[in-house]
Amino acid sequence: MNILSIETSCDETSVAVLKCSGGFKNPRFKVLSNIVLSQIEIHKSFGGVVPNLARREHQKNLVLILTQALKKSGLLKSKIKNQKSKILIKNKKLLNKILIRESELFEKILEFLEKYEKPKIDLIAVTRGPGLEPALWVGVNFARALSKVWQITVLGVNHLEGHIFSVFLKENRENIKYKVLNSKQITNNKFQILNKIKNQKIKFPSLALIVSGGHTELVLMEDWIKYKIIGSTLDDAAGEAFDKSARILGLVYPGGPEISREAEKWKLQILNSKSKINLKSKFLNSKQIQNLEQEIKLPRPMINIKNFNFSFSGLKTAILYLVNDLKKSGKWSKELIPQVAYEFQEAVIDVLILKSLKATEKYNVKTFVLCGGVSANKELRLRFKEKIQEKFGKKINFLMPELKFSGDNAAIIGSAAYSNYLNLKLKRKLSKISFFFKANGNLNF
Ligand code: KG4
Ligand code: ZN
């Protein structure tokens, strides 16, 4: 089946088309298109996402992104000229009612519907929460409008579920140009590809760590679509901590990638100080590194507490004090940013991994899923994989999304919609899908 999905929960306007197959227990997806328009440049000067600006931008761009997504997937068909119908008055009235708060979107959607035919889509999926409510409503009303005119079912999807299902998505391999490899590389490469496919299967119980800008959740899954939260953040989410700490260090929004880049610089310094090859001017020697390490230490919040909850706001405050103290004693300089970023990243990674490993052990987990925007962090990915393998070996299947699908995009919403739709179908509850579902900024499992 073909699913058209829409994501507008935060500052990405995205529409995707997925070809889904394989059924409930072996979902397979071909990403026909996944267009993502980021609003980062617009929100950057405010140091974070401004909900009403996000809402305005979604309204402005959704029809354009929809057109591109349908075009790329080969499903966009213009109406024949002399059949270019004026959209029925009845439909126009309905659309006006649905998009009463999105007048700009109403005009654009009318133009689109007059120009193009109904595409070969079996289901429309849209994020209904969690996220910024004004932004969510634009996507929900847009999806509803399309659903009414095209007479296609619309399903509201939990954004967090989308992050979990992101691990099943593969970039369309047809679009990747292959290099010529020698025979040894081919064997290795084949092995890697096979390994990847084999690893995509999820076994239950499974545990997902969702780390994003708004969430840090450890979610236990006893079966498909059966979720139980066993740990959450008590204050800031991991991504939020990255963003806020970056701001203290004078880095731009979003702070995650910035901190990660700065931390990488310091890691390089450490590696170089340890290697005997290059100790010249640019790099510090191991004594200098040791001295700095003693001074720049951050806490690992709640690491020894028995439950699986997290807390990251103290870490941000600790950075603030650290920088202020260094400034007062005249020791602060921009050169220290990579090191503070590194220590901050280490603190977050240490806590996330330790708690995840403990929970994995306690619940006899067979598949571990690392997902959400922060899962794009290179060091976090590396260390998680290493630690899980070290502790559980082949007993555990470790899954994480391809980088392209780790942040917010509509393809992840489509993938979660497929399993939810099949679940309702199996239980003969398709008729219960309500057209009138609401956007909910605080939606949880
Ligand atoms: O999942 P996501 O795209 O949006 C939400 O659902 O919140 O996550 C966005 C978060 C931001 O806080 C961003 O700073 C963080 O993910 N992020 C990263 C990295 N890339 C994005 N955090 C750490 N390292 C990264 N490389
Ligand atoms: Zn997200």
Short mmCIF file of C-alpha atoms and ligand atoms in Angstrom, two decimals:
data_model
loop_
_atom_site.label_atom_id
_atom_site.label_comp_id
_atom_site.label_asym_id
_atom_site.label_seq_id
_atom_site.Cartn_x
_atom_site.Cartn_y
_atom_site.Cartn_z
CA MET A 1 0.00 0.00 0.00
CA ASN A 2 1.06 3.62 -0.59
CA ILE A 3 1.07 5.97 2.40
CA LEU A 4 1.27 9.74 2.10
CA SER A 5 2.63 11.16 5.36
CA ILE A 6 2.87 14.66 6.76
CA GLU A 7 5.05 15.99 9.59
CA THR A 8 4.79 19.51 11.06
CA SER A 9 5.39 18.96 14.79
CA CYS A 10 8.29 21.39 15.10
CA ASP A 11 10.47 23.29 12.63
CA GLU A 12 10.55 20.85 9.72
CA THR A 13 7.85 20.87 7.07
CA SER A 14 7.91 17.42 5.54
CA VAL A 15 5.84 15.20 3.24
CA ALA A 16 6.74 11.64 2.20
CA VAL A 17 5.35 8.80 0.13
CA LEU A 18 6.14 5.25 1.24
CA LYS A 19 5.41 1.99 -0.53
CA CYS A 20 4.74 -0.40 2.34
CA SER A 21 4.68 -4.19 2.29
CA GLY A 22 5.56 -7.24 4.36
CA GLY A 23 2.71 -7.09 6.88
CA PHE A 24 2.62 -6.51 10.57
CA LYS A 25 5.58 -8.58 11.72
CA ASN A 26 7.93 -7.88 8.86
CA PRO A 27 7.27 -4.32 7.70
CA ARG A 28 9.20 -3.23 4.65
CA PHE A 29 9.32 0.24 3.22
CA LYS A 30 10.41 1.77 0.00
CA VAL A 31 10.80 5.50 0.44
CA LEU A 32 9.45 6.86 -2.84
CA SER A 33 9.99 10.41 -1.64
CA ASN A 34 10.73 12.24 1.60
CA ILE A 35 10.92 16.00 1.19
CA VAL A 36 12.07 17.95 4.25
CA LEU A 37 12.15 21.74 4.45
CA SER A 38 14.01 22.93 7.52
CA GLN A 39 13.12 26.27 9.11
CA ILE A 40 16.37 26.46 11.09
CA GLU A 41 17.56 29.65 9.38
CA ILE A 42 14.31 31.41 10.37
CA HIS A 43 14.45 30.42 14.05
CA LYS A 44 18.23 30.69 14.50
CA SER A 45 18.25 34.36 15.47
CA PHE A 46 15.72 33.63 18.26
CA GLY A 47 17.95 30.89 19.70
CA GLY A 48 15.14 28.30 19.45
CA VAL A 49 11.89 27.48 17.66
CA VAL A 50 9.15 30.15 17.82
CA PRO A 51 5.81 28.25 17.61
CA ASN A 52 3.84 30.87 15.69
CA LEU A 53 6.62 31.42 13.19
CA ALA A 54 6.79 27.65 12.67
CA ARG A 55 3.03 27.58 12.10
CA ARG A 56 3.22 30.38 9.56
CA GLU A 57 6.05 28.69 7.65
CA HIS A 58 4.24 25.32 7.55
CA GLN A 59 1.19 27.08 6.09
CA LYS A 60 3.31 28.79 3.51
CA ASN A 61 5.18 25.71 2.36
CA LEU A 62 3.05 22.60 2.81
CA VAL A 63 1.45 22.60 -0.65
CA LEU A 64 4.80 23.14 -2.32
CA ILE A 65 6.38 20.28 -0.35
CA LEU A 66 3.37 18.03 -1.09
CA THR A 67 3.70 18.77 -4.81
CA GLN A 68 7.40 17.93 -4.74
CA ALA A 69 6.86 14.72 -2.75
CA LEU A 70 4.16 13.48 -5.14
CA LYS A 71 6.24 14.46 -8.16
CA LYS A 72 9.33 12.65 -6.91
CA SER A 73 7.34 9.51 -6.13
CA GLY A 74 5.86 9.52 -9.64
CA LEU A 75 2.30 9.98 -8.37
CA LEU A 76 1.67 13.57 -9.44
CA LYS A 77 -0.67 13.72 -12.43
CA SER A 78 -1.94 16.96 -13.95
CA LYS A 79 -5.58 17.11 -14.92
CA ILE A 80 -6.15 17.17 -18.66
CA LYS A 81 -6.56 20.78 -19.78
CA ASN A 82 -10.16 20.81 -20.88
CA GLN A 83 -11.07 18.73 -17.82
CA LYS A 84 -9.46 21.21 -15.51
CA SER A 85 -12.41 21.24 -13.23
CA LYS A 86 -13.41 24.00 -10.98
CA ILE A 87 -13.39 22.33 -7.62
CA LEU A 88 -16.94 21.50 -6.56
CA ILE A 89 -18.69 24.19 -4.54
CA LYS A 90 -19.53 21.57 -1.92
CA ASN A 91 -15.84 20.67 -1.55
CA LYS A 92 -14.82 24.29 -1.43
CA LYS A 93 -17.17 24.92 1.46
CA LEU A 94 -15.87 21.87 3.29
CA LEU A 95 -12.26 22.91 2.79
CA ASN A 96 -13.02 26.40 3.96
CA LYS A 97 -14.50 24.96 7.13
CA ILE A 98 -11.55 22.63 7.80
CA LEU A 99 -8.97 25.30 7.05
CA ILE A 100 -10.79 28.18 8.70
CA ARG A 101 -7.68 29.07 10.71
CA GLU A 102 -5.27 28.44 7.86
CA SER A 103 -6.55 30.82 5.20
CA GLU A 104 -3.24 30.98 3.30
CA LEU A 105 -3.17 27.20 3.11
CA PHE A 106 -6.79 27.19 1.92
CA GLU A 107 -5.98 29.31 -1.14
CA LYS A 108 -2.96 27.21 -2.03
CA ILE A 109 -4.68 23.87 -1.60
CA LEU A 110 -7.56 25.00 -3.85
CA GLU A 111 -5.11 25.88 -6.60
CA PHE A 112 -3.38 22.51 -6.17
CA LEU A 113 -6.61 20.48 -6.24
CA GLU A 114 -7.79 22.25 -9.38
CA LYS A 115 -4.56 21.41 -11.14
CA TYR A 116 -3.84 17.83 -10.12
CA GLU A 117 -5.69 14.53 -10.02
CA LYS A 118 -6.22 12.37 -6.97
CA PRO A 119 -2.97 10.38 -6.52
CA LYS A 120 -2.72 6.62 -5.98
CA ILE A 121 -2.56 6.82 -2.21
CA ASP A 122 -4.21 4.32 0.16
CA LEU A 123 -3.75 6.15 3.45
CA ILE A 124 -2.87 9.64 4.66
CA ALA A 125 -0.85 9.80 7.88
CA VAL A 126 -0.10 12.89 9.91
CA THR A 127 1.71 13.64 13.17
CA ARG A 128 -0.87 14.53 15.80
CA GLY A 129 1.57 14.97 18.70
CA PRO A 130 3.65 15.47 20.71
CA GLY A 131 5.10 18.77 19.52
CA LEU A 132 4.22 22.43 19.21
CA GLU A 133 0.45 22.57 19.08
CA PRO A 134 0.08 25.53 16.68
CA ALA A 135 2.47 23.77 14.29
CA LEU A 136 0.78 20.38 14.69
CA TRP A 137 -2.65 21.78 13.85
CA VAL A 138 -1.48 22.99 10.45
CA GLY A 139 -0.44 19.47 9.47
CA VAL A 140 -3.57 17.88 10.95
CA ASN A 141 -5.95 20.26 9.17
CA PHE A 142 -4.02 19.94 5.94
CA ALA A 143 -4.22 16.13 6.11
CA ARG A 144 -7.93 16.31 6.91
CA ALA A 145 -8.58 18.60 3.95
CA LEU A 146 -6.83 16.20 1.55
CA SER A 147 -8.64 13.27 3.13
CA LYS A 148 -12.06 14.85 2.59
CA VAL A 149 -11.54 15.86 -1.01
CA TRP A 150 -9.80 12.65 -2.09
CA GLN A 151 -11.94 10.40 0.12
CA ILE A 152 -8.88 8.68 1.62
CA THR A 153 -8.70 7.64 5.29
CA VAL A 154 -6.55 9.89 7.51
CA LEU A 155 -4.71 8.50 10.52
CA GLY A 156 -3.16 10.56 13.34
CA VAL A 157 0.28 9.28 14.33
CA ASN A 158 2.36 9.62 17.47
CA HIS A 159 5.63 11.35 16.57
CA LEU A 160 7.56 9.27 19.12
CA GLU A 161 6.35 6.06 17.51
CA GLY A 162 7.63 7.48 14.25
CA HIS A 163 11.12 7.77 15.75
CA ILE A 164 10.99 4.12 16.84
CA PHE A 165 9.90 2.91 13.40
CA SER A 166 12.59 5.03 11.73
CA VAL A 167 14.99 2.10 12.14
CA PHE A 168 13.13 0.20 9.41
CA LEU A 169 13.70 2.86 6.78
CA LYS A 170 16.41 2.58 4.17
CA GLU A 171 17.46 5.31 1.84
CA ASN A 172 16.32 4.44 -1.66
CA ARG A 173 19.35 2.45 -2.82
CA GLU A 174 18.56 3.13 -6.47
CA ASN A 175 19.58 6.73 -5.87
CA ILE A 176 23.01 5.81 -4.55
CA LYS A 177 25.86 5.61 -7.02
CA TYR A 178 28.06 2.58 -6.38
CA LYS A 179 31.82 2.72 -6.53
CA VAL A 180 33.85 0.01 -8.25
CA LEU A 181 35.24 -2.28 -5.56
CA ASN A 182 37.95 -4.93 -5.63
CA SER A 183 37.04 -8.55 -4.79
CA LYS A 184 38.06 -8.30 -1.14
CA GLN A 185 36.01 -5.13 -0.69
CA ILE A 186 33.06 -6.82 -2.37
CA THR A 187 33.16 -9.69 0.12
CA ASN A 188 33.35 -7.25 3.02
CA ASN A 189 30.69 -5.06 1.54
CA LYS A 190 28.36 -8.00 0.94
CA PHE A 191 28.85 -9.08 4.48
CA GLN A 192 28.02 -5.62 5.76
CA ILE A 193 24.87 -5.39 3.65
CA LEU A 194 23.70 -8.86 4.73
CA ASN A 195 24.45 -8.03 8.29
CA LYS A 196 22.42 -4.86 8.07
CA ILE A 197 19.39 -6.59 6.60
CA LYS A 198 19.55 -9.37 9.15
CA ASN A 199 19.79 -6.87 11.96
CA GLN A 200 16.70 -4.96 10.89
CA LYS A 201 14.43 -7.55 12.52
CA ILE A 202 13.00 -6.60 15.85
CA LYS A 203 12.68 -9.21 18.59
CA PHE A 204 10.59 -8.75 21.72
CA PRO A 205 10.85 -7.65 24.42
CA SER A 206 12.49 -4.69 22.86
CA LEU A 207 13.66 -1.46 24.46
CA ALA A 208 13.82 1.91 22.73
CA LEU A 209 15.71 4.95 23.91
CA ILE A 210 14.14 7.98 22.24
CA VAL A 211 16.41 11.00 22.54
CA SER A 212 15.15 14.16 20.85
CA GLY A 213 14.70 17.88 21.38
CA GLY A 214 11.57 17.36 23.44
CA HIS A 215 11.95 13.82 24.83
CA THR A 216 14.19 11.37 26.59
CA GLU A 217 12.22 8.18 27.06
CA LEU A 218 13.05 4.56 27.70
CA VAL A 219 10.17 2.64 26.15
CA LEU A 220 9.67 -1.07 26.66
CA MET A 221 7.88 -2.92 23.87
CA GLU A 222 6.52 -6.34 24.65
CA ASP A 223 5.11 -6.73 21.18
CA TRP A 224 4.29 -4.61 18.14
CA ILE A 225 2.49 -1.40 19.15
CA LYS A 226 2.59 -2.28 22.84
CA TYR A 227 4.47 0.38 24.74
CA LYS A 228 5.33 0.99 28.35
CA ILE A 229 7.43 3.92 29.47
CA ILE A 230 9.96 2.77 32.07
CA GLY A 231 11.98 5.97 32.28
CA SER A 232 11.69 9.63 31.28
CA THR A 233 13.42 12.90 31.88
CA LEU A 234 12.24 14.80 34.91
CA ASP A 235 13.17 18.14 33.37
CA ASP A 236 15.07 18.94 30.15
CA ALA A 237 15.28 16.44 27.31
CA ALA A 238 18.72 15.35 26.12
CA GLY A 239 18.46 17.41 22.90
CA GLU A 240 17.22 20.40 24.85
CA ALA A 241 20.27 20.13 27.11
CA PHE A 242 22.52 20.09 24.04
CA ASP A 243 20.74 23.17 22.67
CA LYS A 244 20.77 25.14 25.93
CA SER A 245 24.37 24.28 26.79
CA ALA A 246 25.46 25.25 23.29
CA ARG A 247 23.82 28.62 23.80
CA ILE A 248 25.79 29.18 27.01
CA LEU A 249 28.95 28.43 25.04
CA GLY A 250 27.94 30.96 22.38
CA LEU A 251 27.19 28.31 19.74
CA VAL A 252 24.24 28.64 17.34
CA TYR A 253 20.90 26.77 17.33
CA PRO A 254 20.45 23.81 17.03
CA GLY A 255 23.21 23.11 19.53
CA GLY A 256 23.41 19.33 19.14
CA PRO A 257 25.42 19.23 15.93
CA GLU A 258 27.52 22.22 17.10
CA ILE A 259 28.49 20.60 20.40
CA SER A 260 29.22 17.38 18.59
CA ARG A 261 31.58 19.19 16.17
CA GLU A 262 33.39 21.01 18.97
CA ALA A 263 33.70 17.83 21.03
CA GLU A 264 35.24 16.07 18.05
CA LYS A 265 38.03 18.68 18.01
CA TRP A 266 38.92 17.93 21.62
CA LYS A 267 38.79 14.20 21.02
CA LEU A 268 41.32 14.68 18.27
CA GLN A 269 43.57 16.58 20.70
CA ILE A 270 43.37 13.73 23.21
CA LEU A 271 44.09 11.11 20.57
CA ASN A 272 47.04 13.09 19.30
CA SER A 273 48.46 13.63 22.76
CA LYS A 274 48.36 9.87 23.25
CA SER A 275 49.97 9.03 19.93
CA LYS A 276 53.72 9.53 19.74
CA ILE A 277 53.64 10.71 16.16
CA ASN A 278 52.59 14.31 16.36
CA LEU A 279 53.13 16.41 19.41
CA LYS A 280 54.02 19.59 17.63
CA SER A 281 52.68 23.08 18.19
CA LYS A 282 49.01 22.61 17.27
CA PHE A 283 48.33 19.88 19.80
CA LEU A 284 48.65 19.96 23.57
CA ASN A 285 50.85 17.43 25.33
CA SER A 286 49.38 14.86 27.70
CA LYS A 287 50.39 16.82 30.81
CA GLN A 288 48.57 19.92 29.56
CA ILE A 289 45.54 17.79 28.73
CA GLN A 290 45.55 16.23 32.19
CA ASN A 291 45.64 19.63 33.85
CA LEU A 292 42.70 20.85 31.83
CA GLU A 293 40.74 17.64 32.46
CA GLN A 294 41.05 18.15 36.20
CA GLU A 295 39.55 21.59 35.96
CA ILE A 296 36.73 20.87 33.54
CA LYS A 297 34.54 18.21 35.11
CA LEU A 298 30.78 18.00 34.91
CA PRO A 299 28.36 15.85 36.92
CA ARG A 300 26.60 12.71 35.59
CA PRO A 301 23.09 13.52 36.86
CA MET A 302 21.09 10.67 38.42
CA ILE A 303 23.57 8.07 37.21
CA ASN A 304 23.48 6.15 40.49
CA ILE A 305 19.76 6.42 41.13
CA LYS A 306 18.03 3.08 40.83
CA ASN A 307 15.11 4.01 38.59
CA PHE A 308 15.40 4.72 34.87
CA ASN A 309 14.56 8.41 34.95
CA PHE A 310 16.88 11.12 33.71
CA SER A 311 17.56 14.75 34.55
CA PHE A 312 19.61 17.06 32.38
CA SER A 313 18.80 20.56 33.55
CA GLY A 314 21.49 20.42 36.26
CA LEU A 315 24.09 19.78 33.61
CA LYS A 316 23.21 23.00 31.83
CA THR A 317 23.44 24.89 35.13
CA ALA A 318 26.80 23.24 35.85
CA ILE A 319 28.12 24.50 32.51
CA LEU A 320 26.86 27.98 33.30
CA TYR A 321 28.68 28.00 36.66
CA LEU A 322 31.80 26.48 35.17
CA VAL A 323 32.03 29.11 32.43
CA ASN A 324 31.23 31.93 34.88
CA ASP A 325 33.86 30.72 37.37
CA LEU A 326 36.49 30.41 34.65
CA LYS A 327 35.59 33.89 33.47
CA LYS A 328 35.89 35.32 36.98
CA SER A 329 39.31 33.79 37.50
CA GLY A 330 40.40 35.06 34.09
CA LYS A 331 40.97 31.55 32.77
CA TRP A 332 38.17 31.46 30.22
CA SER A 333 38.95 31.59 26.54
CA LYS A 334 37.18 30.39 23.43
CA GLU A 335 39.87 27.75 23.06
CA LEU A 336 38.20 25.93 25.94
CA ILE A 337 34.90 25.44 24.09
CA PRO A 338 35.87 22.10 22.48
CA GLN A 339 36.85 20.70 25.83
CA VAL A 340 33.71 21.84 27.67
CA ALA A 341 31.62 20.51 24.77
CA TYR A 342 33.45 17.20 24.97
CA GLU A 343 32.95 16.87 28.72
CA PHE A 344 29.26 17.78 28.38
CA GLN A 345 28.76 15.21 25.63
CA GLU A 346 30.59 12.58 27.70
CA ALA A 347 28.34 13.29 30.68
CA VAL A 348 25.16 12.86 28.60
CA ILE A 349 26.47 9.73 26.88
CA ASP A 350 27.60 8.14 30.16
CA VAL A 351 24.18 8.59 31.76
CA LEU A 352 22.19 7.46 28.70
CA ILE A 353 24.29 4.33 28.22
CA LEU A 354 24.50 3.25 31.84
CA LYS A 355 20.76 3.53 32.42
CA SER A 356 19.97 1.84 29.11
CA LEU A 357 22.27 -1.09 29.85
CA LYS A 358 20.74 -1.57 33.29
CA ALA A 359 17.22 -1.55 31.86
CA THR A 360 18.23 -3.92 29.06
CA GLU A 361 19.48 -6.39 31.63
CA LYS A 362 16.50 -6.03 33.94
CA TYR A 363 13.86 -6.57 31.25
CA ASN A 364 15.70 -9.31 29.33
CA VAL A 365 15.63 -7.20 26.23
CA LYS A 366 16.35 -8.84 22.87
CA THR A 367 16.44 -5.78 20.63
CA PHE A 368 17.68 -2.33 21.60
CA VAL A 369 16.60 0.67 19.53
CA LEU A 370 18.42 4.01 19.74
CA CYS A 371 16.44 6.75 17.96
CA GLY A 372 15.37 10.43 17.85
CA GLY A 373 17.26 13.52 16.68
CA VAL A 374 20.10 13.13 19.19
CA SER A 375 20.79 9.64 17.81
CA ALA A 376 22.53 11.45 14.95
CA ASN A 377 25.37 12.09 17.41
CA LYS A 378 28.38 10.19 16.08
CA GLU A 379 29.99 9.55 19.45
CA LEU A 380 26.71 8.39 21.00
CA ARG A 381 26.13 5.93 18.14
CA LEU A 382 29.65 4.56 18.36
CA ARG A 383 29.71 4.18 22.09
CA PHE A 384 26.24 2.64 22.35
CA LYS A 385 27.07 0.00 19.78
CA GLU A 386 30.40 -0.75 21.45
CA LYS A 387 28.96 -1.00 24.97
CA ILE A 388 25.99 -3.12 24.02
CA GLN A 389 28.20 -5.52 22.12
CA GLU A 390 30.71 -5.60 24.96
CA LYS A 391 28.08 -6.43 27.56
CA PHE A 392 25.59 -8.61 25.68
CA GLY A 393 27.45 -9.82 22.60
CA LYS A 394 25.18 -11.44 20.02
CA LYS A 395 22.32 -11.85 22.47
CA ILE A 396 21.11 -8.40 21.57
CA ASN A 397 20.14 -6.91 18.30
CA PHE A 398 21.10 -3.24 18.19
CA LEU A 399 19.16 -0.97 15.83
CA MET A 400 19.48 2.71 15.02
CA PRO A 401 18.15 4.80 12.14
CA GLU A 402 20.21 5.77 9.15
CA LEU A 403 21.39 9.34 9.73
CA LYS A 404 18.94 10.64 7.15
CA PHE A 405 16.01 9.35 9.21
CA SER A 406 17.23 10.21 12.71
CA GLY A 407 15.81 13.75 12.81
CA ASP A 408 12.25 14.84 12.07
CA ASN A 409 10.88 13.86 8.67
CA ALA A 410 7.59 12.56 7.28
CA ALA A 411 8.89 9.10 6.24
CA ILE A 412 9.15 8.05 9.90
CA ILE A 413 5.49 9.02 10.38
CA GLY A 414 4.46 6.90 7.41
CA SER A 415 6.37 3.89 8.75
CA ALA A 416 4.62 4.06 12.14
CA ALA A 417 1.27 4.59 10.39
CA TYR A 418 1.65 1.32 8.46
CA SER A 419 1.84 -0.88 11.55
CA ASN A 420 -0.88 1.02 13.36
CA TYR A 421 -3.15 0.72 10.35
CA LEU A 422 -2.49 -3.03 10.05
CA ASN A 423 -3.12 -3.45 13.76
CA LEU A 424 -6.52 -1.77 13.47
CA LYS A 425 -7.30 -3.85 10.39
CA LEU A 426 -6.42 -7.10 12.17
CA LYS A 427 -8.68 -6.16 15.05
CA ARG A 428 -11.42 -5.15 12.61
CA LYS A 429 -11.36 -1.63 13.98
CA LEU A 430 -10.69 0.34 10.81
CA SER A 431 -14.15 1.86 10.99
CA LYS A 432 -13.20 3.37 14.33
CA ILE A 433 -10.55 5.63 12.82
CA SER A 434 -11.90 9.06 13.56
CA PHE A 435 -11.63 11.96 11.15
CA PHE A 436 -11.98 14.34 14.09
CA PHE A 437 -8.85 13.46 16.05
CA LYS A 438 -7.17 16.42 17.69
CA ALA A 439 -3.59 17.64 17.61
CA ASN A 440 -2.11 17.13 21.06
CA GLY A 441 1.14 18.83 22.03
CA ASN A 442 1.61 16.58 25.05
CA LEU A 443 0.61 13.26 23.49
CA ASN A 444 2.44 10.27 24.94
CA PHE A 445 2.22 6.51 24.52
O1 KG4 B 1 13.94 14.38 16.83
P1 KG4 B 1 14.33 15.77 16.54
O2 KG4 B 1 14.77 16.10 15.15
O3 KG4 B 1 13.18 16.75 16.92
C1 KG4 B 1 12.36 16.52 18.03
O4 KG4 B 1 11.45 15.66 17.92
O5 KG4 B 1 12.63 17.17 19.05
O6 KG4 B 1 15.50 16.17 17.55
C2 KG4 B 1 16.08 17.44 17.54
C3 KG4 B 1 17.18 17.49 18.59
C4 KG4 B 1 17.74 18.90 18.78
O7 KG4 B 1 17.77 19.18 20.15
C5 KG4 B 1 19.13 18.80 18.20
O8 KG4 B 1 20.07 19.66 18.83
C6 KG4 B 1 19.46 17.35 18.47
O9 KG4 B 1 18.26 16.66 18.19
N1 KG4 B 1 20.54 16.87 17.61
C7 KG4 B 1 21.74 16.42 18.09
C8 KG4 B 1 22.53 16.12 16.96
N2 KG4 B 1 21.80 16.37 15.83
C9 KG4 B 1 20.59 16.83 16.26
N3 KG4 B 1 22.18 16.29 19.34
C10 KG4 B 1 23.43 15.83 19.52
N4 KG4 B 1 24.26 15.53 18.50
C11 KG4 B 1 23.86 15.66 17.22
N5 KG4 B 1 24.69 15.36 16.22
ZN ZN B 2 11.41 14.21 16.65
#
